[in-house]
N, CA, C and O atoms as a GROMACS GRO file, in nm:
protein
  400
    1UNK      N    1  -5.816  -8.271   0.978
    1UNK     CA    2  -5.824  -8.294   0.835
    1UNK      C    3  -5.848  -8.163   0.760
    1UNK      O    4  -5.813  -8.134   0.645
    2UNK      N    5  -5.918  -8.088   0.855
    2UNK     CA    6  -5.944  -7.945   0.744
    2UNK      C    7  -5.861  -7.892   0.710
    2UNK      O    8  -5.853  -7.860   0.592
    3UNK      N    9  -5.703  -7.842   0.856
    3UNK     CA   10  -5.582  -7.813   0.807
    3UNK      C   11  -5.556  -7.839   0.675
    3UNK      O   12  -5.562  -7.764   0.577
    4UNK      N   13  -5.518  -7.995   0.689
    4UNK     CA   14  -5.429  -8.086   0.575
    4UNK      C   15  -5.532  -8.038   0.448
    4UNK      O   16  -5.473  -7.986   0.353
    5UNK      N   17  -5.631  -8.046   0.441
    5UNK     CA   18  -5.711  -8.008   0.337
    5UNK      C   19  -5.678  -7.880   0.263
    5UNK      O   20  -5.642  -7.864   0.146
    6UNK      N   21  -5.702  -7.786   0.371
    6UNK     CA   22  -5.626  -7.672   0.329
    6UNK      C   23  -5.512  -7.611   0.266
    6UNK      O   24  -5.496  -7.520   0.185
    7UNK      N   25  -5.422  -7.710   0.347
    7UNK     CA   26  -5.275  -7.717   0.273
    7UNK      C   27  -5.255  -7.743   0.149
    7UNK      O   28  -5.197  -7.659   0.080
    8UNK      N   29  -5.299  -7.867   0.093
    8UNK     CA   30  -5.302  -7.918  -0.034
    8UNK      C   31  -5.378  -7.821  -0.092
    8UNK      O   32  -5.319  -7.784  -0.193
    9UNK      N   33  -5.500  -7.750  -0.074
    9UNK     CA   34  -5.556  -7.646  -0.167
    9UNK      C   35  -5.474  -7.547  -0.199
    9UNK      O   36  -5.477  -7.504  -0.314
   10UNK      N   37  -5.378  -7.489  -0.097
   10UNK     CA   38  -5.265  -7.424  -0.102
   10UNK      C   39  -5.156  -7.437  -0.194
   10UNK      O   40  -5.116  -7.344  -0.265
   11UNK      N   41  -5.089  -7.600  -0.191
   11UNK     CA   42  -4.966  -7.630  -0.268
   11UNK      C   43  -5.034  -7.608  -0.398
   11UNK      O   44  -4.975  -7.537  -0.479
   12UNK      N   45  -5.181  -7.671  -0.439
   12UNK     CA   46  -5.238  -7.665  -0.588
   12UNK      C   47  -5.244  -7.489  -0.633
   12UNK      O   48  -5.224  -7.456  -0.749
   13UNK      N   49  -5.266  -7.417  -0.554
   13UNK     CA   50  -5.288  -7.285  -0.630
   13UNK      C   51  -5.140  -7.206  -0.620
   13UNK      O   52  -5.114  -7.110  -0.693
   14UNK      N   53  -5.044  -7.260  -0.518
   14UNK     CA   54  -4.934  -7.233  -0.569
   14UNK      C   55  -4.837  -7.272  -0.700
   14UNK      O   56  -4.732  -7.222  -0.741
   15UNK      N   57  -4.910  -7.371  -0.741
   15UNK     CA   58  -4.870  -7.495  -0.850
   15UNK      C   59  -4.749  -7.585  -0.792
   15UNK      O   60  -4.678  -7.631  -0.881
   16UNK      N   61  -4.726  -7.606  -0.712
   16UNK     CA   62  -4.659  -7.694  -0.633
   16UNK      C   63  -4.684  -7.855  -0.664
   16UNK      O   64  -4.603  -7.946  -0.644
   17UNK      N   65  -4.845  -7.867  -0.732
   17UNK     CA   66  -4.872  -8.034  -0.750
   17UNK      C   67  -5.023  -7.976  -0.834
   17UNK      O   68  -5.082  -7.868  -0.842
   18UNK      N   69  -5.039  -8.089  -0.880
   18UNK     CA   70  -5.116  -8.082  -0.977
   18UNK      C   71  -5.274  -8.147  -0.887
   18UNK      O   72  -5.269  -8.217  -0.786
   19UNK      N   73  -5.379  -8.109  -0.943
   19UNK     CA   74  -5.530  -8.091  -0.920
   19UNK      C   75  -5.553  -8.276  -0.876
   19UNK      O   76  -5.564  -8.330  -0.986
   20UNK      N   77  -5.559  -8.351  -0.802
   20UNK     CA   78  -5.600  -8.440  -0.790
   20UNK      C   79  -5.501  -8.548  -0.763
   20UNK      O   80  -5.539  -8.656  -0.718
   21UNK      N   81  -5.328  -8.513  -0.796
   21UNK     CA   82  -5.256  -8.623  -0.772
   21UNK      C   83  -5.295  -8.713  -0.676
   21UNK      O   84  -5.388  -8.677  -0.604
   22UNK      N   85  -5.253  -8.806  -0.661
   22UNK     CA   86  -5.186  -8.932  -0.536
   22UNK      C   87  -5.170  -8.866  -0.418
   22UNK      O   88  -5.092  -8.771  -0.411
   23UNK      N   89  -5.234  -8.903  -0.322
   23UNK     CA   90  -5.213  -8.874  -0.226
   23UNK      C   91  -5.206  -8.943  -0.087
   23UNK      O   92  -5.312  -8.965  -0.027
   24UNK      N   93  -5.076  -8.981  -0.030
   24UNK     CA   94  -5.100  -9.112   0.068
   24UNK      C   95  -5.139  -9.038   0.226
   24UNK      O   96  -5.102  -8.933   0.278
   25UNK      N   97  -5.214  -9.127   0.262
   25UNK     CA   98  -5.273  -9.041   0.451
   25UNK      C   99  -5.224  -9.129   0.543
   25UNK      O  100  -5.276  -9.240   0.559
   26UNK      N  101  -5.114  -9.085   0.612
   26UNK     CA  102  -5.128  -9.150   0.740
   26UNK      C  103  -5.156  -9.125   0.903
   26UNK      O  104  -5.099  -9.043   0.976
   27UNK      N  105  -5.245  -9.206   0.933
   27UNK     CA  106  -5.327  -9.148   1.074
   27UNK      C  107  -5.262  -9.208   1.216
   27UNK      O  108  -5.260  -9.326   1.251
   28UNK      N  109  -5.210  -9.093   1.289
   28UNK     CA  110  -5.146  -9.164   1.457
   28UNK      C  111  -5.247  -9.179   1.495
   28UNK      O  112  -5.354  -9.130   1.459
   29UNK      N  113  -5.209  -9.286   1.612
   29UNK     CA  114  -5.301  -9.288   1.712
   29UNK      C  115  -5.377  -9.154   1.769
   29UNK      O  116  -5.500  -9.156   1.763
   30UNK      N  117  -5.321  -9.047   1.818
   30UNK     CA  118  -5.353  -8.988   1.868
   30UNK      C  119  -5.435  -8.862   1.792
   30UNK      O  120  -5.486  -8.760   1.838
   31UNK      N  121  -5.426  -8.909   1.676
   31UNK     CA  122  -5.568  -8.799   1.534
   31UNK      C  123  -5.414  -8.734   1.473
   31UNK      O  124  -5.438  -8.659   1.378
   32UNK      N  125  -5.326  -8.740   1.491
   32UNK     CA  126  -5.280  -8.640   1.380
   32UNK      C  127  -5.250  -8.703   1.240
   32UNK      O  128  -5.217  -8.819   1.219
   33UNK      N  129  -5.268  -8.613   1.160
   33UNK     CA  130  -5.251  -8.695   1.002
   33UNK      C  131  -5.131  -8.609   0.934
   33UNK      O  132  -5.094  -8.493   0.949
   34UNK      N  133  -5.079  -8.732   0.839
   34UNK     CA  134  -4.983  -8.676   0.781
   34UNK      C  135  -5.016  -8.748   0.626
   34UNK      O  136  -5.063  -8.859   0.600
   35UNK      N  137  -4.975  -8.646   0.543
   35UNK     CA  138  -5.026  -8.698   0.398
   35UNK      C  139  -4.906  -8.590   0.316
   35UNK      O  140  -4.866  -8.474   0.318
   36UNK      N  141  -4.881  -8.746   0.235
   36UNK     CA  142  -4.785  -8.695   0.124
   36UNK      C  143  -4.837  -8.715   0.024
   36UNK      O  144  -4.936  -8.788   0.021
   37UNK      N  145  -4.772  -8.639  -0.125
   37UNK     CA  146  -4.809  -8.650  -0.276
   37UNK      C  147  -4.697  -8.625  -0.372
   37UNK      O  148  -4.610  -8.569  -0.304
   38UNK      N  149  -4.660  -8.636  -0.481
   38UNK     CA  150  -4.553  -8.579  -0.532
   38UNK      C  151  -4.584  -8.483  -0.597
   38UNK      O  152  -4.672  -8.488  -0.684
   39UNK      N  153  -4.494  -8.345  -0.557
   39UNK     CA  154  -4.524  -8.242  -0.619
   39UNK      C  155  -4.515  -8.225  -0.787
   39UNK      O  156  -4.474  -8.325  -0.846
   40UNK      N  157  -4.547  -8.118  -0.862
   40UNK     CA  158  -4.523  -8.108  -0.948
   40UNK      C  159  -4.363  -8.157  -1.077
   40UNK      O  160  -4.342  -8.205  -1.188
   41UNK      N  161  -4.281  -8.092  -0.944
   41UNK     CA  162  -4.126  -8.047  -0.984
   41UNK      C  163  -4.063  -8.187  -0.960
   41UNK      O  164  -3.943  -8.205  -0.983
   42UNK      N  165  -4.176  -8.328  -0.895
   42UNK     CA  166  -4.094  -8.494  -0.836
   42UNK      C  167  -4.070  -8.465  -0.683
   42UNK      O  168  -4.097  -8.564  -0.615
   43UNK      N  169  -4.032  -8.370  -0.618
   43UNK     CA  170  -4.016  -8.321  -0.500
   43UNK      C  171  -4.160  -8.431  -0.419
   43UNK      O  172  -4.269  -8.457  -0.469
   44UNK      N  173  -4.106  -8.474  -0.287
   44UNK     CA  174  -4.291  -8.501  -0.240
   44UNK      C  175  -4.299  -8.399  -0.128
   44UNK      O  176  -4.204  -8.350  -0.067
   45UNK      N  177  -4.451  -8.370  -0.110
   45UNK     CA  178  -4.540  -8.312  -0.050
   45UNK      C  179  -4.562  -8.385   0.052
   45UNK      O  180  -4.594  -8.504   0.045
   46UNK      N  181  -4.540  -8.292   0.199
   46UNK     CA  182  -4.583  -8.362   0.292
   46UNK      C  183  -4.667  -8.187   0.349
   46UNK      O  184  -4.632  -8.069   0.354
   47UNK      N  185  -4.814  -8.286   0.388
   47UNK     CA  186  -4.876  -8.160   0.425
   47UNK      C  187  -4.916  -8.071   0.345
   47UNK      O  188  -4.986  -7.980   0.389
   48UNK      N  189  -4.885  -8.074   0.221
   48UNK     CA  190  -4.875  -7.977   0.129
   48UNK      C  191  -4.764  -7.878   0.120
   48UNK      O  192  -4.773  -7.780   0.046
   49UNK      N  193  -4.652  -7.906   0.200
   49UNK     CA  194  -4.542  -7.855   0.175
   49UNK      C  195  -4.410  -7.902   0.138
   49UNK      O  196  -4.386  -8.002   0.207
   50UNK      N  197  -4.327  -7.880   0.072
   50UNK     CA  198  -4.232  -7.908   0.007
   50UNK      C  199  -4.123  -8.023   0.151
   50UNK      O  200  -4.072  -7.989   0.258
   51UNK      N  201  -4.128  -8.136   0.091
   51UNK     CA  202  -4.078  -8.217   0.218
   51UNK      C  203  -3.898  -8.190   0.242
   51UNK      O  204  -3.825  -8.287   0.221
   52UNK      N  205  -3.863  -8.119   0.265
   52UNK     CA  206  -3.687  -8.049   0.259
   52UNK      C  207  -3.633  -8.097   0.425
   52UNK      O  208  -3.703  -8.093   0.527
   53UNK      N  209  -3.516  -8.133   0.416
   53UNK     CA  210  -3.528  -8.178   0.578
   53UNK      C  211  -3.521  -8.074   0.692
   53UNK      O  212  -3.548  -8.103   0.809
   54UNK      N  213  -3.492  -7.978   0.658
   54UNK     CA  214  -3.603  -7.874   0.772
   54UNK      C  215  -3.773  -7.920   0.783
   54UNK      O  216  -3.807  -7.930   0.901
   55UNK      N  217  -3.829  -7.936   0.735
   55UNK     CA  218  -3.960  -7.992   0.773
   55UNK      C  219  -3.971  -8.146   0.806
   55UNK      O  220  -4.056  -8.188   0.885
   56UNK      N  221  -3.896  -8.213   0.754
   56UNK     CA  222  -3.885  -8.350   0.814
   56UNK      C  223  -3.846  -8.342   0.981
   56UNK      O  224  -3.904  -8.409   1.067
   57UNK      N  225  -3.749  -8.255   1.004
   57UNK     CA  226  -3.689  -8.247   1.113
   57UNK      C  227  -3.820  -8.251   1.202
   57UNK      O  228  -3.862  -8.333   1.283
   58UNK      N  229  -3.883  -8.094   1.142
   58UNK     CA  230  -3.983  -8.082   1.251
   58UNK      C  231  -4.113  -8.154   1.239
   58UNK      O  232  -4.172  -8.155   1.347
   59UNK      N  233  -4.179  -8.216   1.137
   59UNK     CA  234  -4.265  -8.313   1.131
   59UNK      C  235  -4.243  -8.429   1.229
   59UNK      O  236  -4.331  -8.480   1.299
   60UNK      N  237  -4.102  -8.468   1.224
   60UNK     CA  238  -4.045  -8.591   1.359
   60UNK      C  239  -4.107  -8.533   1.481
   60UNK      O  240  -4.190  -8.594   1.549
   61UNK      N  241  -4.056  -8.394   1.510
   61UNK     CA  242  -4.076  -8.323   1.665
   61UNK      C  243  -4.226  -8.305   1.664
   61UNK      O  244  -4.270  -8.316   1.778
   62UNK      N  245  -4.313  -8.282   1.578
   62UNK     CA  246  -4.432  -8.219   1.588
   62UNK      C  247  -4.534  -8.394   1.607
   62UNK      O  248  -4.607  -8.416   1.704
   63UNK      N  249  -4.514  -8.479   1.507
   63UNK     CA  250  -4.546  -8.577   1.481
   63UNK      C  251  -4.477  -8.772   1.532
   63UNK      O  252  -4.474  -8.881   1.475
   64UNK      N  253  -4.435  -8.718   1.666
   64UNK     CA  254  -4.374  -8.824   1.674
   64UNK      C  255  -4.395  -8.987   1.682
   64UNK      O  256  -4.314  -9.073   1.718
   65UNK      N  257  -4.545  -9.003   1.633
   65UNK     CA  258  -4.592  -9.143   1.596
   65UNK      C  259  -4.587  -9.162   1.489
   65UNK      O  260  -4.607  -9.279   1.456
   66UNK      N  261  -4.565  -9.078   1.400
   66UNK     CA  262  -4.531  -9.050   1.276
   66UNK      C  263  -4.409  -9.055   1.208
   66UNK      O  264  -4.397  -9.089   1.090
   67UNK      N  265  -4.304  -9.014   1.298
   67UNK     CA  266  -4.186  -9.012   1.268
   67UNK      C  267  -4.115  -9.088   1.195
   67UNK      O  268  -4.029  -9.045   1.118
   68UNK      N  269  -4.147  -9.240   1.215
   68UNK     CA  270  -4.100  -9.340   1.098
   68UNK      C  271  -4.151  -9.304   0.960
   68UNK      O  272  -4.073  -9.300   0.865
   69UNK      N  273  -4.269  -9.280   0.947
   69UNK     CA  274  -4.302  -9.264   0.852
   69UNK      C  275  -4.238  -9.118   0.737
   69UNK      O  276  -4.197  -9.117   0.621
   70UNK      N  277  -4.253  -9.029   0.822
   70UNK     CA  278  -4.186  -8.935   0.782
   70UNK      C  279  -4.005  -8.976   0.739
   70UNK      O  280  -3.955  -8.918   0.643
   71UNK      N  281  -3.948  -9.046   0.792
   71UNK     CA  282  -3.791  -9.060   0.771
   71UNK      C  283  -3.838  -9.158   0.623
   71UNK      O  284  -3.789  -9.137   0.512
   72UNK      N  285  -3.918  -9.240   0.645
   72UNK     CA  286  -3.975  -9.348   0.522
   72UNK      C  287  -3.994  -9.260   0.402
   72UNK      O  288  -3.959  -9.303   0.292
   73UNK      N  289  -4.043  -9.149   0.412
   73UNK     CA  290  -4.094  -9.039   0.266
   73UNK      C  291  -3.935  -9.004   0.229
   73UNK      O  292  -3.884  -9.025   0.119
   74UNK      N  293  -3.852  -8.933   0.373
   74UNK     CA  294  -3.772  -8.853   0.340
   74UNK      C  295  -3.624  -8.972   0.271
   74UNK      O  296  -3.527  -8.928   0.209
   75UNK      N  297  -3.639  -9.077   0.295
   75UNK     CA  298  -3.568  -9.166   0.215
   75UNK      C  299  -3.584  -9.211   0.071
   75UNK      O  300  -3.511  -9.229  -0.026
   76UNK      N  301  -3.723  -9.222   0.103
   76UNK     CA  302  -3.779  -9.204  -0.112
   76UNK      C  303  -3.720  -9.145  -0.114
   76UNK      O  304  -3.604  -9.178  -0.138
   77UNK      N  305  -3.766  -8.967  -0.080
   77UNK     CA  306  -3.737  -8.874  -0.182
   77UNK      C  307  -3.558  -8.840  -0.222
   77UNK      O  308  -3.504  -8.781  -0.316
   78UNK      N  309  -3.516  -8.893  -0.127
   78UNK     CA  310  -3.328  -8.930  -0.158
   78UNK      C  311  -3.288  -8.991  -0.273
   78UNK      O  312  -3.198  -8.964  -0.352
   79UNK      N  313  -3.426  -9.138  -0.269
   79UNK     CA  314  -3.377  -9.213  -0.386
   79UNK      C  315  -3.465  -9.177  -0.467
   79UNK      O  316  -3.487  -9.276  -0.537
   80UNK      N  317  -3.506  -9.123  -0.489
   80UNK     CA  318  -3.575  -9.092  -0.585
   80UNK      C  319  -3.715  -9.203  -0.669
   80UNK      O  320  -3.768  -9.214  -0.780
   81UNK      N  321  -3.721  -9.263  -0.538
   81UNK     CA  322  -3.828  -9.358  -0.558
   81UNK      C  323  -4.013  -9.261  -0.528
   81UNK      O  324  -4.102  -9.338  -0.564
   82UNK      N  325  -4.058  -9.158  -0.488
   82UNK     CA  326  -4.172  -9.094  -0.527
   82UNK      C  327  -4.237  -9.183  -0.320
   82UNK      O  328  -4.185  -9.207  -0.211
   83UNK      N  329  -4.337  -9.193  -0.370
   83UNK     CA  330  -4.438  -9.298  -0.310
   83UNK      C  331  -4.435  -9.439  -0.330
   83UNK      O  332  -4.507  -9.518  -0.269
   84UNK      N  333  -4.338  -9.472  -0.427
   84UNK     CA  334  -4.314  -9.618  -0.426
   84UNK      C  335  -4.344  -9.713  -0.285
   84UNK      O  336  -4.296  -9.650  -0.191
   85UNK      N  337  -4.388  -9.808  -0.249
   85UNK     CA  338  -4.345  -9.919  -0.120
   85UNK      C  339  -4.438  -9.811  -0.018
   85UNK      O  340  -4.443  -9.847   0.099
   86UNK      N  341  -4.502  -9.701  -0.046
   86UNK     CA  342  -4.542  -9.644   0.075
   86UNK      C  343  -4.648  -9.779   0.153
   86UNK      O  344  -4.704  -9.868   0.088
   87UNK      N  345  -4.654  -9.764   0.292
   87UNK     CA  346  -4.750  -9.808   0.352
   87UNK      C  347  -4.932  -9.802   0.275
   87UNK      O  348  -4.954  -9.742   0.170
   88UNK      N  349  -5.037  -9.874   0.350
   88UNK     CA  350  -5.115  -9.817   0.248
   88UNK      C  351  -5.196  -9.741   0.401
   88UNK      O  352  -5.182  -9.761   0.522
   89UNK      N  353  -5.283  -9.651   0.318
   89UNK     CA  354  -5.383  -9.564   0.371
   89UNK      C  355  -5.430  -9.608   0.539
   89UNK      O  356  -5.471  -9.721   0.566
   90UNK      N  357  -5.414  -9.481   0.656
   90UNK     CA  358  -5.499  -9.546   0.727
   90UNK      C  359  -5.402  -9.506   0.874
   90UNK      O  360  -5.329  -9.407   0.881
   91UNK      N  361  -5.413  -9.573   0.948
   91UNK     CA  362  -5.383  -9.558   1.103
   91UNK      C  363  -5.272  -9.698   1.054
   91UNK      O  364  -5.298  -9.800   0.991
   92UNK      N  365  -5.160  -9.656   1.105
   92UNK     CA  366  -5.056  -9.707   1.100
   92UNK      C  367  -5.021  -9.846   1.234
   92UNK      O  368  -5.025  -9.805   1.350
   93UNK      N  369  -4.995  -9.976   1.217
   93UNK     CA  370  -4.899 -10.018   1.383
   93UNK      C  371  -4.800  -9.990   1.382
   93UNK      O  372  -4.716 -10.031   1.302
   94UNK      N  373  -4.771  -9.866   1.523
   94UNK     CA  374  -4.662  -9.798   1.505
   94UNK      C  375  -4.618  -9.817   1.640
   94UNK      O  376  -4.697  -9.855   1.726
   95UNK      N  377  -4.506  -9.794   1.664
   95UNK     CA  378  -4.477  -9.813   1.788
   95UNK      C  379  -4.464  -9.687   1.848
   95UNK      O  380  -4.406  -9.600   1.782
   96UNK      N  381  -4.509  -9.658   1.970
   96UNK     CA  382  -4.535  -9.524   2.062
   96UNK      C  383  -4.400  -9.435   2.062
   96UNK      O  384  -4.291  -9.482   2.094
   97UNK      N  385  -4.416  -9.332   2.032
   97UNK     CA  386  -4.282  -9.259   2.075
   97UNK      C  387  -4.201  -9.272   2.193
   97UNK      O  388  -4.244  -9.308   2.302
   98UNK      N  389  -4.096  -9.244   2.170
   98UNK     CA  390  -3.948  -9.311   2.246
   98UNK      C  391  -3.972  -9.213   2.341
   98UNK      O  392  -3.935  -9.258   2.450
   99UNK      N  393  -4.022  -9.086   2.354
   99UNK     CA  394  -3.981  -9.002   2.436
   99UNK      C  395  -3.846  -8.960   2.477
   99UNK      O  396  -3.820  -8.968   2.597
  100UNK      N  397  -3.757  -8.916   2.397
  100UNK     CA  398  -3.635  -8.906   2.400
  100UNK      C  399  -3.676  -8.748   2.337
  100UNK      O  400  -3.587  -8.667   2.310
   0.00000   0.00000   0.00000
């Protein structure tokens, strides 16, 4: 959490997102967290970084209990739906990575 904490202190003093937005957390089984927000510019924030599918890519590889979730942000942000329908807060039922 301190990472992710960090990050977002990061995107805010870059001005990337504004002081307090929305911010959704989601927790794998295995402790890693992933948290999105919408940036300043409508763009969303994953991690505190600009969610572009170079980082989706590797959020899948890095995060793979996560991975739905991550393709779930990176489809908002296609349609331009934000955080709309996100899941809510918390440790997700997810199904275990494919190992593929």
């Amino acid at each position: 959490m301190r990472r992710v904490l960090g990050a977002w202190d990061q995107a805010v003093a870059a001005g990337l997102m504004d002081d307090g937005a929305e911010t959704k957390y989601h927790v794998a089984p295995d402790g890693q967290v992933l948290s999105v927000a919408v940036g300043t510019s409508g763009q969303l924030l994953a991690n505190g970084e600009p969610l572009t599918p170079s980082v989706a890519d590797r959020l899948r590889l890095e995060m793979p209990w996560l991975a739905g979730i991550v393709t779930f942000y990176e489809d908002n942000q296609a349609a331009g739906r934000g955080l709309k329908g996100s899941p809510e807060d918390g440790v997700s039922l997810l199904e275990p990575p494919s190992g593929d």
